[in-house]
């Protein structure tokens, strides 16, 4: 598994689904479909997406700060 960072290429809005897809070894499209389907259920999915968008570093910043 790779580090959790939003990629600079291949992202749609914030790159959260693409980052989660890389982390868990699935395609970004699959992760986006899972997210959209989860929005049909009650819960804070949009808030979680926004929080991950803010908290996850961008891939270029993650590489710059790593040793």
Coordinates of C-alpha atoms in Angstrom, one line a residue:
X1 CA 0.0 0.0 0.0
X2 CA 1.1 3.5 -0.8
X3 CA 1.1 6.6 1.4
X4 CA -2.2 8.5 1.5
X5 CA -1.7 11.7 -0.6
X6 CA -3.9 13.4 -3.2
X7 CA -2.4 12.8 -6.7
X8 CA -1.6 15.8 -8.9
X9 CA -2.8 13.9 -12.1
X10 CA -6.0 11.9 -12.5
X11 CA -8.1 13.6 -10.0
X12 CA -11.6 15.0 -10.6
X13 CA -12.4 17.5 -7.9
X14 CA -10.1 17.2 -5.0
X15 CA -8.3 13.9 -5.6
X16 CA -9.7 12.3 -2.5
X17 CA -11.2 9.3 -4.3
X18 CA -8.1 8.9 -6.4
X19 CA -5.9 8.9 -3.3
X20 CA -8.1 6.3 -1.6
X21 CA -8.1 4.2 -4.7
X22 CA -4.3 4.2 -4.8
X23 CA -4.1 3.4 -1.1
X24 CA -6.4 0.4 -1.4
X25 CA -5.3 -0.8 -4.8
X26 CA -8.4 -0.2 -6.8
X27 CA -9.4 2.0 -9.7
X28 CA -10.4 5.6 -9.1
X29 CA -13.6 5.0 -11.0
X30 CA -14.6 2.2 -8.6
X31 CA -13.9 4.4 -5.6
X32 CA -15.9 7.3 -7.1
X33 CA -18.9 4.9 -7.7
X34 CA -18.6 3.6 -4.1
X35 CA -18.6 7.2 -2.9
X36 CA -21.6 8.2 -5.0
X37 CA -23.5 5.1 -3.8
X38 CA -22.7 5.9 -0.2
X39 CA -24.3 9.3 -0.7
X40 CA -27.6 7.5 -0.9
X41 CA -27.2 6.4 2.7
X42 CA -27.6 8.7 5.6
X43 CA -24.4 10.1 7.1
X44 CA -21.8 12.7 6.8
X45 CA -20.2 11.6 3.5
X46 CA -19.8 15.1 2.1
X47 CA -18.3 16.4 5.3
X48 CA -15.9 13.5 5.4
X49 CA -14.9 14.2 1.7
X50 CA -14.3 17.9 2.5
X51 CA -12.3 17.0 5.7
X52 CA -10.1 14.6 3.7
X53 CA -9.6 17.2 1.0
X54 CA -8.3 19.6 3.6
X55 CA -6.3 17.1 5.7
X56 CA -4.6 15.0 2.9
X57 CA -1.5 16.5 1.5
X58 CA -1.1 17.0 -2.2
X59 CA 1.3 14.5 -3.8
X60 CA 3.8 17.2 -4.8
X61 CA 3.8 18.6 -1.2
X62 CA 4.1 15.1 0.3
X63 CA 7.2 14.4 -1.7
X64 CA 8.8 17.7 -0.9
X65 CA 8.4 17.1 2.9
X66 CA 9.6 13.5 2.9
X67 CA 13.2 12.7 3.7

